Short mmCIF file of C-alpha atoms and ligand atoms in Angstrom, two decimals:
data_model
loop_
_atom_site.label_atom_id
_atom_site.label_comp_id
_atom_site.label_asym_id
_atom_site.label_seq_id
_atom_site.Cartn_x
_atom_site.Cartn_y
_atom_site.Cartn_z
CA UNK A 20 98.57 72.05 83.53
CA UNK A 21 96.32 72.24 80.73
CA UNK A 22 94.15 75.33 79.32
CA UNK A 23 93.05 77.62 82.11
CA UNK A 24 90.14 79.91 82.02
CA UNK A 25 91.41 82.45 85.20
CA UNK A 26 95.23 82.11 86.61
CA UNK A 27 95.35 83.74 90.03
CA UNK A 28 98.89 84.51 90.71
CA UNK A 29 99.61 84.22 94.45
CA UNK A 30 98.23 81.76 97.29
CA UNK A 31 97.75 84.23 100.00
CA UNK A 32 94.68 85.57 101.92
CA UNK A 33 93.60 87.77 99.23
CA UNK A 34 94.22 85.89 96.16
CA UNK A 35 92.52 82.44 97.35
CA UNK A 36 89.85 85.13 98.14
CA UNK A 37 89.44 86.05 94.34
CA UNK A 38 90.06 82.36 92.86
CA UNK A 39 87.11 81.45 95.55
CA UNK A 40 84.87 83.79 93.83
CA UNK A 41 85.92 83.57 90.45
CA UNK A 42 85.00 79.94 91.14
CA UNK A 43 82.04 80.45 92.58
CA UNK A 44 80.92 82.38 89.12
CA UNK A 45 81.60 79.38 87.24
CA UNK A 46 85.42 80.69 86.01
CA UNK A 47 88.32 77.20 85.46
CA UNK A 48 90.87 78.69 87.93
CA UNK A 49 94.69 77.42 88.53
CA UNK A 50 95.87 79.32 91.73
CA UNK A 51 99.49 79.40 91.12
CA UNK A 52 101.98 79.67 94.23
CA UNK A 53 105.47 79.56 94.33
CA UNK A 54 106.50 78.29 98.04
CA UNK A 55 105.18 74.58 99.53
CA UNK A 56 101.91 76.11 100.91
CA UNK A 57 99.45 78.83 100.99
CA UNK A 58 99.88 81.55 102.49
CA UNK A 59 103.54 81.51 103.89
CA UNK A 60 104.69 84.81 103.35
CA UNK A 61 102.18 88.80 104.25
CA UNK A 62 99.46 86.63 105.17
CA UNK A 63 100.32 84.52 108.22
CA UNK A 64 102.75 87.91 109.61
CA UNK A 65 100.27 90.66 110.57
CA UNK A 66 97.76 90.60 113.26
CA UNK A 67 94.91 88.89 112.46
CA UNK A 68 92.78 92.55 112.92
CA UNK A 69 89.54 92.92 111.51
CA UNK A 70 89.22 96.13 110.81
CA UNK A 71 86.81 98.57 111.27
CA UNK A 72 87.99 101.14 108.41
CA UNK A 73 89.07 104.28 110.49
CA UNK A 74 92.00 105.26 109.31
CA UNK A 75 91.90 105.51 105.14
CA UNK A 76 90.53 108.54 103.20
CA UNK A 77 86.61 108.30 102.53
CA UNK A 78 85.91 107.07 98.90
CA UNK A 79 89.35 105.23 98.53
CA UNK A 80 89.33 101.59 97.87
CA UNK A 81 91.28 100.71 101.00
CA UNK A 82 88.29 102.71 102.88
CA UNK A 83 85.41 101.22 100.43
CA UNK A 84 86.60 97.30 100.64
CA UNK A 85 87.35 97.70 104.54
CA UNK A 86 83.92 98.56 105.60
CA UNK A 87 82.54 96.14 103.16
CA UNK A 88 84.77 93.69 103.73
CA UNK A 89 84.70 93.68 107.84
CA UNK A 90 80.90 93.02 107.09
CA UNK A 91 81.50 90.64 104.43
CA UNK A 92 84.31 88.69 106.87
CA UNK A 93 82.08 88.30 109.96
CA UNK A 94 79.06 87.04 108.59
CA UNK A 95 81.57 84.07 106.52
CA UNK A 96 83.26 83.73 109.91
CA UNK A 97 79.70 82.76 111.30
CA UNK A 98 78.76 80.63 108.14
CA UNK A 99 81.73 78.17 108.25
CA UNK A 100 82.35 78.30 111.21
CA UNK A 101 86.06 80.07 110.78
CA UNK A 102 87.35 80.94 114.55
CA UNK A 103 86.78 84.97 115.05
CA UNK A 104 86.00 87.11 118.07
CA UNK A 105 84.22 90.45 117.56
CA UNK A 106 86.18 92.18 120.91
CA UNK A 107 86.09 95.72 120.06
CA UNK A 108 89.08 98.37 119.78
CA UNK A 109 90.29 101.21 122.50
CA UNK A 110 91.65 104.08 120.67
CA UNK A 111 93.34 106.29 123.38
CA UNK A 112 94.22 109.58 123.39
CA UNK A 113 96.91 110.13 126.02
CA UNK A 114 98.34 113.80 125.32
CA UNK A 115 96.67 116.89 125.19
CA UNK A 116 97.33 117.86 121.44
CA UNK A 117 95.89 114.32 120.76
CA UNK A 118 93.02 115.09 121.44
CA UNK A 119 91.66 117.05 118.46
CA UNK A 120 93.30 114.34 116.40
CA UNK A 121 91.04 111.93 117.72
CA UNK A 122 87.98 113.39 116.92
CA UNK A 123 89.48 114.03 113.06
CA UNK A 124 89.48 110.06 113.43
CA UNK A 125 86.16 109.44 114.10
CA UNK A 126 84.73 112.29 111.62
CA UNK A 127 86.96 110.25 109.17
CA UNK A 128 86.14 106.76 110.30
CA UNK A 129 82.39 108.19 110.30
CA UNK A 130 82.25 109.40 107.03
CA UNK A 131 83.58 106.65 105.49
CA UNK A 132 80.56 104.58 107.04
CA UNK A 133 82.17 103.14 110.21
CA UNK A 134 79.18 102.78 112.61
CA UNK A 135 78.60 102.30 116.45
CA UNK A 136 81.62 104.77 117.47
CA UNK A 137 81.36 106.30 120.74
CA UNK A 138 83.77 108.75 122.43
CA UNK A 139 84.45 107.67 126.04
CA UNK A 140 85.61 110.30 128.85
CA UNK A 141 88.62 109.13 130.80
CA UNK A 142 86.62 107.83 133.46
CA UNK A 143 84.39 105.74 131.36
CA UNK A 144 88.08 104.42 129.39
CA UNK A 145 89.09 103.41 133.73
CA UNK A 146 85.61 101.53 133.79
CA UNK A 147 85.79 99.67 130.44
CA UNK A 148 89.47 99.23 130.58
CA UNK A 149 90.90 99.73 134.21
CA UNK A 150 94.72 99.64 133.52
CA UNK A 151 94.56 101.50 130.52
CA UNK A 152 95.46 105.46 130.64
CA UNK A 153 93.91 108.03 128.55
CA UNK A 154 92.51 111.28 128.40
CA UNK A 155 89.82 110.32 126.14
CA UNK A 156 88.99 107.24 124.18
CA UNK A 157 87.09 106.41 121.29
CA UNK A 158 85.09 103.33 121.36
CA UNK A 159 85.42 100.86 117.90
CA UNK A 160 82.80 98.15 118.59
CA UNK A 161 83.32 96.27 114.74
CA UNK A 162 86.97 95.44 115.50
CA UNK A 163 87.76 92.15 116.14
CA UNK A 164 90.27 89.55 115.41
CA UNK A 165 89.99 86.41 113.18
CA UNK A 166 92.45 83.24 112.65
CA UNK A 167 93.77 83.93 109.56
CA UNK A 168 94.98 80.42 108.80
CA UNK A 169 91.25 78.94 109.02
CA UNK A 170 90.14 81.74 106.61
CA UNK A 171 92.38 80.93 104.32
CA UNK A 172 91.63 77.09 104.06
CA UNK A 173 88.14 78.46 104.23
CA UNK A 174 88.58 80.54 101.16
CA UNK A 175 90.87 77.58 99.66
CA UNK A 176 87.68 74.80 100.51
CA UNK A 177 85.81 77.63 98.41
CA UNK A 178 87.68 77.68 95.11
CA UNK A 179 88.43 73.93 95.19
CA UNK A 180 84.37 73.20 95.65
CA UNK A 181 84.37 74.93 92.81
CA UNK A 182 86.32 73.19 90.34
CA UNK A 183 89.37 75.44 91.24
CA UNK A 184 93.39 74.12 91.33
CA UNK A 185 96.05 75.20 93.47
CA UNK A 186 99.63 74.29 92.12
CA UNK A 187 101.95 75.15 94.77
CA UNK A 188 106.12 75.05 94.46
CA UNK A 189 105.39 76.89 90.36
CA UNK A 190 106.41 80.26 90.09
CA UNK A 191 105.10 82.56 87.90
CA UNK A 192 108.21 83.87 85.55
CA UNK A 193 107.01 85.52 82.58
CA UNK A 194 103.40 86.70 80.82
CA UNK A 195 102.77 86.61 77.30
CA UNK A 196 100.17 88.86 75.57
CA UNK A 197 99.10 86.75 72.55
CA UNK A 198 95.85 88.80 71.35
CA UNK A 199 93.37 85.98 72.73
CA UNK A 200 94.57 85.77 76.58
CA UNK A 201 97.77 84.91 78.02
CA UNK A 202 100.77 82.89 77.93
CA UNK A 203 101.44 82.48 81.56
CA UNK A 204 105.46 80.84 82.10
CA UNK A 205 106.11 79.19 85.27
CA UNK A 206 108.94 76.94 86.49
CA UNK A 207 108.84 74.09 88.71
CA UNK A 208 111.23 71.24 90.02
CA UNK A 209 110.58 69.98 86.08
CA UNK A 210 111.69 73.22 84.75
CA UNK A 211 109.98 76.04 82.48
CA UNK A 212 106.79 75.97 80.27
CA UNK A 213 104.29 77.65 79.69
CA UNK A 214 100.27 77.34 79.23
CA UNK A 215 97.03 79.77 78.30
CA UNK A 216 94.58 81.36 80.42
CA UNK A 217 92.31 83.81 79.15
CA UNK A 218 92.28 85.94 82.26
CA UNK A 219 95.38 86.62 84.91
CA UNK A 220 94.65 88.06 88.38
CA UNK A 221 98.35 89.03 89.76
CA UNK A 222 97.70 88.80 93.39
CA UNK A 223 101.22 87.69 94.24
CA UNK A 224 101.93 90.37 97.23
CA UNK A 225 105.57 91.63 97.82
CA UNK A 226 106.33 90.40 94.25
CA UNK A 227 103.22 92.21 92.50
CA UNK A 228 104.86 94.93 90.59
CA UNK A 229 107.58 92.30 89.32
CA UNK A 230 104.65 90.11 87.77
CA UNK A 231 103.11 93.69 86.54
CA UNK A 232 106.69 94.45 85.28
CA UNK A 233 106.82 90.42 83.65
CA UNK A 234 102.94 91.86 81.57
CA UNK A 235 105.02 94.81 79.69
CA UNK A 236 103.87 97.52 81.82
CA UNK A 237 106.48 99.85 83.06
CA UNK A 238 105.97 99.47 86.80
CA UNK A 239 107.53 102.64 87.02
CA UNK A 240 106.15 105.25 85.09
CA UNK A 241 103.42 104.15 86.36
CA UNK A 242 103.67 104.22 90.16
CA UNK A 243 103.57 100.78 90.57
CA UNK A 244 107.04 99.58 92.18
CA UNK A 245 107.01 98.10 95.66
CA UNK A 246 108.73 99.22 98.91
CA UNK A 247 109.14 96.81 101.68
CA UNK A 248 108.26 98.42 104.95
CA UNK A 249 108.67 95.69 107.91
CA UNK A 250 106.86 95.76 110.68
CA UNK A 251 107.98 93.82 114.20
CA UNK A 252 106.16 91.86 117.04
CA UNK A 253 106.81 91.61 120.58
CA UNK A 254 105.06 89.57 122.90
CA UNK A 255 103.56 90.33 126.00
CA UNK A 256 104.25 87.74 129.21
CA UNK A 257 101.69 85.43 130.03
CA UNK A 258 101.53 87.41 133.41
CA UNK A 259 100.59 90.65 131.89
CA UNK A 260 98.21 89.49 128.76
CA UNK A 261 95.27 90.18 130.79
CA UNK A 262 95.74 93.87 130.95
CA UNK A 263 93.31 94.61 128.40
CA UNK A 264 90.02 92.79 127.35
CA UNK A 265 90.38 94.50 123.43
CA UNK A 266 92.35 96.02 121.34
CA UNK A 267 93.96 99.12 122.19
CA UNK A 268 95.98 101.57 119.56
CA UNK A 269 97.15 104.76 120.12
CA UNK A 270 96.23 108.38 118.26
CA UNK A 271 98.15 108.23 115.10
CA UNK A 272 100.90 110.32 114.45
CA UNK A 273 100.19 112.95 111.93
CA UNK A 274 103.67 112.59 110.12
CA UNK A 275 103.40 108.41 111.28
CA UNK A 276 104.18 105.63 108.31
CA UNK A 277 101.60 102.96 110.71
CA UNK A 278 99.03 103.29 113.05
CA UNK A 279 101.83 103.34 116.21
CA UNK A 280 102.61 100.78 118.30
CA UNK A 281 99.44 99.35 119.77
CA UNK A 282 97.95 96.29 121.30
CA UNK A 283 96.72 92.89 119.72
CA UNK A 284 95.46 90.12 121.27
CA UNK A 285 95.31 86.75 119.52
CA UNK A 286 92.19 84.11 119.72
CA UNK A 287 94.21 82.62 122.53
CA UNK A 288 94.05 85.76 124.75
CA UNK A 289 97.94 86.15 123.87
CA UNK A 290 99.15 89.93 123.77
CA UNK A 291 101.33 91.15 121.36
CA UNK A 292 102.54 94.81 120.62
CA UNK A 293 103.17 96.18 117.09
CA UNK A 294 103.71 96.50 114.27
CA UNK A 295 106.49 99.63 114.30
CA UNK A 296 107.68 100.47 110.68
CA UNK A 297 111.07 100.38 109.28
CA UNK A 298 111.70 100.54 105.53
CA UNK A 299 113.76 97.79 104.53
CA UNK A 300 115.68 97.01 101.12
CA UNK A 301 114.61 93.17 101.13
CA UNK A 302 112.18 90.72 102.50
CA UNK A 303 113.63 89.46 106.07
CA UNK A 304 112.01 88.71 109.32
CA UNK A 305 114.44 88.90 111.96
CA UNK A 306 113.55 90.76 115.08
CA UNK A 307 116.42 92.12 117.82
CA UNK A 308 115.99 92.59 120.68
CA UNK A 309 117.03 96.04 120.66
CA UNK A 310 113.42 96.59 119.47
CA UNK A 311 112.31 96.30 122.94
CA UNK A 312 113.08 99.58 124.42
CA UNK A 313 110.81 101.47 121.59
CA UNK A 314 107.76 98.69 122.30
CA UNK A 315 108.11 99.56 125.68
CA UNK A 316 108.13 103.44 125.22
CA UNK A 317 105.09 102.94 122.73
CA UNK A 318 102.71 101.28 124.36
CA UNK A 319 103.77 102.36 127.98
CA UNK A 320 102.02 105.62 127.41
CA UNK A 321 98.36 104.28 127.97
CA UNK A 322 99.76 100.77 129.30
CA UNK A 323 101.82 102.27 132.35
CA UNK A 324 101.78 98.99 134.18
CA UNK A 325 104.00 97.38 131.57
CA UNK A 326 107.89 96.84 132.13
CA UNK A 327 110.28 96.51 129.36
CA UNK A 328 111.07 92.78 130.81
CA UNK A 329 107.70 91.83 130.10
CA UNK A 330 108.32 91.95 125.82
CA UNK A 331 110.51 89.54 124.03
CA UNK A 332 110.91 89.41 120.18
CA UNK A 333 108.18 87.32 118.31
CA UNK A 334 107.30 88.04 114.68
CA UNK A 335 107.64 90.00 111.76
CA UNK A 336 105.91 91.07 108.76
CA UNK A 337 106.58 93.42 106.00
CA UNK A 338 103.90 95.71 103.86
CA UNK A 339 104.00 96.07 100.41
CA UNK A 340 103.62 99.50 100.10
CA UNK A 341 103.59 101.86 97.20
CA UNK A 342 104.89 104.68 98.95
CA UNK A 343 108.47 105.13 100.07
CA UNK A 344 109.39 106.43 103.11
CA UNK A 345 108.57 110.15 103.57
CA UNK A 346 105.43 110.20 100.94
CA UNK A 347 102.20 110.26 101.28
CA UNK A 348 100.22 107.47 101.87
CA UNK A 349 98.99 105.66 98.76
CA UNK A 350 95.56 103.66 97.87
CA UNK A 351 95.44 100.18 96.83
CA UNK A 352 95.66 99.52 93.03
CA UNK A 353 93.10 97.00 91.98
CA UNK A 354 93.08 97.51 88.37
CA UNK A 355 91.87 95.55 85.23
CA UNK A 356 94.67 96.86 82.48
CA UNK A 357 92.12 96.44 79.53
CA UNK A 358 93.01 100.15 78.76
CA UNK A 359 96.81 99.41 78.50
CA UNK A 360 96.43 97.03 76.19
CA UNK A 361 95.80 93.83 78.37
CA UNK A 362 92.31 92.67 78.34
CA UNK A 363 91.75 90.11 81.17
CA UNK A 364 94.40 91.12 83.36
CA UNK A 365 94.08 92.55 86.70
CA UNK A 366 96.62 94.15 89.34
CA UNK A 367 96.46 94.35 92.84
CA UNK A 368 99.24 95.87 93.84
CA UNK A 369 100.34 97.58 97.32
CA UNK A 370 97.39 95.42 99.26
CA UNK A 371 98.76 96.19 102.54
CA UNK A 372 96.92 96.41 105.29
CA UNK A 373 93.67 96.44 105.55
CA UNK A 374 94.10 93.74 102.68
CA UNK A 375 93.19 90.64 105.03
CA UNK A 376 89.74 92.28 106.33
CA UNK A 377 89.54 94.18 102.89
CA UNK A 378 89.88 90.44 101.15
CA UNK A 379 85.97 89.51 100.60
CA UNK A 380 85.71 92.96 99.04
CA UNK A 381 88.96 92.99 96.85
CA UNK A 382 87.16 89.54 95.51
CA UNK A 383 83.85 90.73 94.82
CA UNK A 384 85.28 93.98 92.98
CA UNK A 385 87.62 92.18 90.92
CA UNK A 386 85.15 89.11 89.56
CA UNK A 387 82.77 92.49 89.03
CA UNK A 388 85.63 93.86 86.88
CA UNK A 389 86.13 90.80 84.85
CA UNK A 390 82.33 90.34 84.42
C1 LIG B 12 102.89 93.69 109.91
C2 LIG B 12 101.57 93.58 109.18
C3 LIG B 12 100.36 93.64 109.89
C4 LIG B 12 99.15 93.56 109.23
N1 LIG B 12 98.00 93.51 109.96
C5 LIG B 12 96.82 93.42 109.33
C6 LIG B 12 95.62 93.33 110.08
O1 LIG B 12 95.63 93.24 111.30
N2 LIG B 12 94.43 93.34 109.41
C7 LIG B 12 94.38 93.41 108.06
O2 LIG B 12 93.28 93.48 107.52
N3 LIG B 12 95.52 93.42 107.30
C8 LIG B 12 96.72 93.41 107.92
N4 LIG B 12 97.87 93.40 107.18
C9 LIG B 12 97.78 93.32 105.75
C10 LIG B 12 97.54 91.89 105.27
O3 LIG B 12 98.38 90.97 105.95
C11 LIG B 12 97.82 91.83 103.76
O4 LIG B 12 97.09 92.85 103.12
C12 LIG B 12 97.43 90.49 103.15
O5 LIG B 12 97.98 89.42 103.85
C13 LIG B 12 97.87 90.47 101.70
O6 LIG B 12 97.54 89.22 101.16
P1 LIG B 12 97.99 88.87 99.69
O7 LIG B 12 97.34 87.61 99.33
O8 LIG B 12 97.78 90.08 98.82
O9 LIG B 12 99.60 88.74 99.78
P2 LIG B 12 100.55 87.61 100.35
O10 LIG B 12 100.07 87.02 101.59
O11 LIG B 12 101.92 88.20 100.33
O12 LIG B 12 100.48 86.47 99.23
C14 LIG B 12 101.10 86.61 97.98
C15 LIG B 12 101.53 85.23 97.53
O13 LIG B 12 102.02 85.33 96.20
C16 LIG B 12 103.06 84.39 96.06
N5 LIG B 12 103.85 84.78 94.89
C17 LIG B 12 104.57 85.92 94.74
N6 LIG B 12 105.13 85.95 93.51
C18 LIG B 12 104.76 84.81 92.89
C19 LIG B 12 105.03 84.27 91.60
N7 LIG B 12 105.77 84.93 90.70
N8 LIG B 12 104.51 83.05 91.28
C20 LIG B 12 103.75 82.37 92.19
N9 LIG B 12 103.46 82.85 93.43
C21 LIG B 12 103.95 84.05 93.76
C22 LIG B 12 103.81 84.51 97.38
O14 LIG B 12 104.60 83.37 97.61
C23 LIG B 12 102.66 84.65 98.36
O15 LIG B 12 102.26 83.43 98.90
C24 LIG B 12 99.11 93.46 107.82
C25 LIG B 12 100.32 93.40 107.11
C26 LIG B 12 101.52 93.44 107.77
C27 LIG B 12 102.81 93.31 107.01
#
C-alpha cells in the first residue's frame, strides 16, 4: 500500500457505504478489513429490516439517518437493481396497558418524520393479517426488507468505480498522529508496517472503540467503550412461514433492551423470530436450543397458531452498543475528532441497529463532515 488519501477502517455495510461516497467525491480510499471478505461479522447477522425510524428519540442521529436513510436505501435498491421488497410492518398491541404505548409510538415515529402510519382496529389487523391477534395495530407501510449481501457488493461496485481499494486479511493495529494526517499500522500474513492517509474513518463495528482507543482518545472518559449485546434467531417451519404477509413486532417494553421478539421474513418468504437480547462478555454466535421456549412465549402472544416445535435455532448477531445493560439507551456517535486534537479522523461508534438502513445517511453525513 502506498500513500492513501481516506483509510476506511472496516468492510461492513456501513463502512463500504462511506468509502463509496468518499469515492464518489473524488477522495483515494483503501478500505481496510481484517477477515477474508466483506462483511463477515454485524452485517450479514441481523435481519435485513429496512426501517422505518419508529422507535429512536426525534432529533437523534439514529432517528435523523433512519428516515433519511430508508429513503435513501429504496430508491438505490431500485437504481441497481439490489433485491428489496417494500412489505410493510404490523405493530400489535396485544394487552390492554399496551395500548397507550402504542400510540406514544406513533406520536414518536410521527414526529420524527415517519409518514403513511395508520392505526388499525382489531378487526381491520383480522382482515389485513388473519392469524395475527391484537387489540389494535399500527400500520408501518415504509418497512421492508432488503438482501444485505447485494447491497454491500453494491456499495463495494461503488467505491471500486471510483478508484477505491479494498485490502482484506490487514488489520488495523495502531494510529499515529503525525501533525499532517495519519500513520495507520496494520499487519498482514507479511507482518507489520505502516503507511499515511490524510483522513481515517474508523468504521470497524464491534472493534470501534479499540481503534478509537489505538487514536489516543480515552475511550472511556469519554463514553465510548463497547458492550456486546447478542441477539438470537429462530426459524419458523416451512409449514408455518405463511402466517403473515409482513413484518410483525410487538409493543415495546418500556424497561426492554430491543424491540421484543418479533417477526421477519426474508426475500425468500422464510420466517424467522428475533432478535431477544442478552449481554454477553465476547463476540460468539452459538444459539441453544433452550432459546426456544422464550421465542415461543414471545411471539405466541399475537401469533397464537404457532407451536414451540415449529422454531429451531438459526442465527445470531450481536450489537455494539454503548450502553450496558440496565442504562439508558444511547445515540450513535458519528464524530469527526478535529476538536480533540485529530483533524481528519472520524468515529462511528455504537452503529447498531438501525445502522444497515441508517448506512446511506451515516455516508452522506460523514463525507459532509470531512468536506
Ligand atoms: C441481531 C441484529 C439485528 C439487526 N437488525 C437490523 C435490521 O434489521 N435493520 C437495520 O437497519 N440494522 C440492523 N442491525 C444493525 C446492523 O446490522 C448494523 O448497524 C450494521 O451491520 C453495522 O455495520 P458496520 O459496517 O458498522 O459494522 P460491521 O458489519 O461489524 O463491520 C465492521 C467491520 O470492521 C472490521 N474490523 C474491525 N476491526 C478492524 C480492524 N482493526 N482492522 C480492520 N478491520 C476491522 C470487522 O472485521 C468488520 O468486518 C442489526 C444488528 C444486529 C446485531
Amino acid at each position: 500500500m502506498s500513500e492513501a488519501d481516506v483509510t476506511v477502517i472496516g468492510a461492513g455495510v456501513v463502512g463500504l457505504a462511506v468509502a463509496a461516497a468518499l469515492a464518489a467525491r473524488g477522495r483515494k480510499v483503501y478500505i481496510l478489513e481484517k477477515n477474508e471478505g466483506i462483511g463477515r461479522e454485524t452485517s450479514s447477522r441481523n435481519s435485513q429490516v429496512i426501517h422505518a425510524g419508529l422507535y429512536y428519540p426525534p432529533g437523534s442521529l439514529k432517528a435523523r439517518t433512519c428516515v433519511e436513510g430508508n429513503r435513501l436505501l429504496y430508491q438505490l435498491c431500485a437504481r441497481y437493481g439490489v433485491p428489496h421488497r417494500r412489505l410493510g410492518k404490523l405493530v400489535a398491541a396485544t394487552e390492554a396497558g399496551e395500548e397507550p404505548r402504542l400510540e406514544a409510538l406513533a406520536s414518536n415515529a410521527s414526529a420524527s418524520g415517519v409518514a403513511g402510519l395508520r392505526f388499525l382496529t382489531s378487526r381491520e389487523v383480522a382482515v389485513l393479517e388473519p392469524r395475527v391477534r391484537a387489540r389494535l395495530g399500527l400500520l408501518v407501510p415504509d418497512t421492508g426488507i432488503v438482501d444485505v449481501h447485494r447491497l454491500m457488493e453494491l456499495y463495494l461496485w461503488l467505491a471500486r468505480e471510483r478508484g477505491a481499494e479494498l485490502v482484506c486479511r490487514t488489520e488495523a493495529v495502531g494510529l499515529e498522529f503525525t501533525g499532517a494526517g495519519y500513520l495507520v499500522w496494520v499487519r498482514d500474513r507479511e507482518g507489520t508496517y505502516a503507511f499515511r492517509s490524510r483522513v481515517v474513518v474508523n468504521s470497524a463495528g464491534l472493534r470501534a472503540d479499540r481503534v478509537a482507543a489505538m487514536a489516543g482518545l480515552d475511550v472511556d472518559r469519554l463514553g465510548y467503550r463497547l458492550h456486546y449485546c447478542k441477539g438470537h434467531y429462530f426459524s419458523v417451519c416451512p409449514a408455518k412461514s405463511r402466517l403473515v404477509s409482513r413484518l410483525v413486532y410487538p409493543v415495546p417494553h418500556p424497561q426492554g433492551t430491543g424491540l421484543g421478539i418479533h417477526v421477519t421474513l426474508d426475500l425468500g418468504g422464510r420466517m424467522r423470530l428475533g432478535p431477544d437480547t442478552l449481554y454477553v462478555s465476547e463476540p460468539e454466535y452459538g444459539v441453544g436450543e433452550e432459546r426456544r421456549h422464550l421465542f415461543w412465549e414471545g411471539a405466541r402472544r399475537f401469533l397464537p397458531d404457532l407451536e414451540p416445535e415449529d422454531l429451531s435455532p438459526e442465527m445470531a448477531g450481536i450489537r455494539p452498543k454503548l450502553q450496558g445493560p440496565g442504562q439508558p439507551p444511547r445515540d450513535f456517535v458519528i464524530r469527526h475528532e478535529a476538536d480533540r486534537g485529530l483533524p481528519g479522523f472520524v468515529n462511528l461508534i455504537g452503529i447498531e441497529s438501525p445502522g444497515l438502513t441508517a448506512s446511506p445517511a451515516i455516508a452522506r453525513l460523514v463525507a459532509g463532515m470531512l468536506g
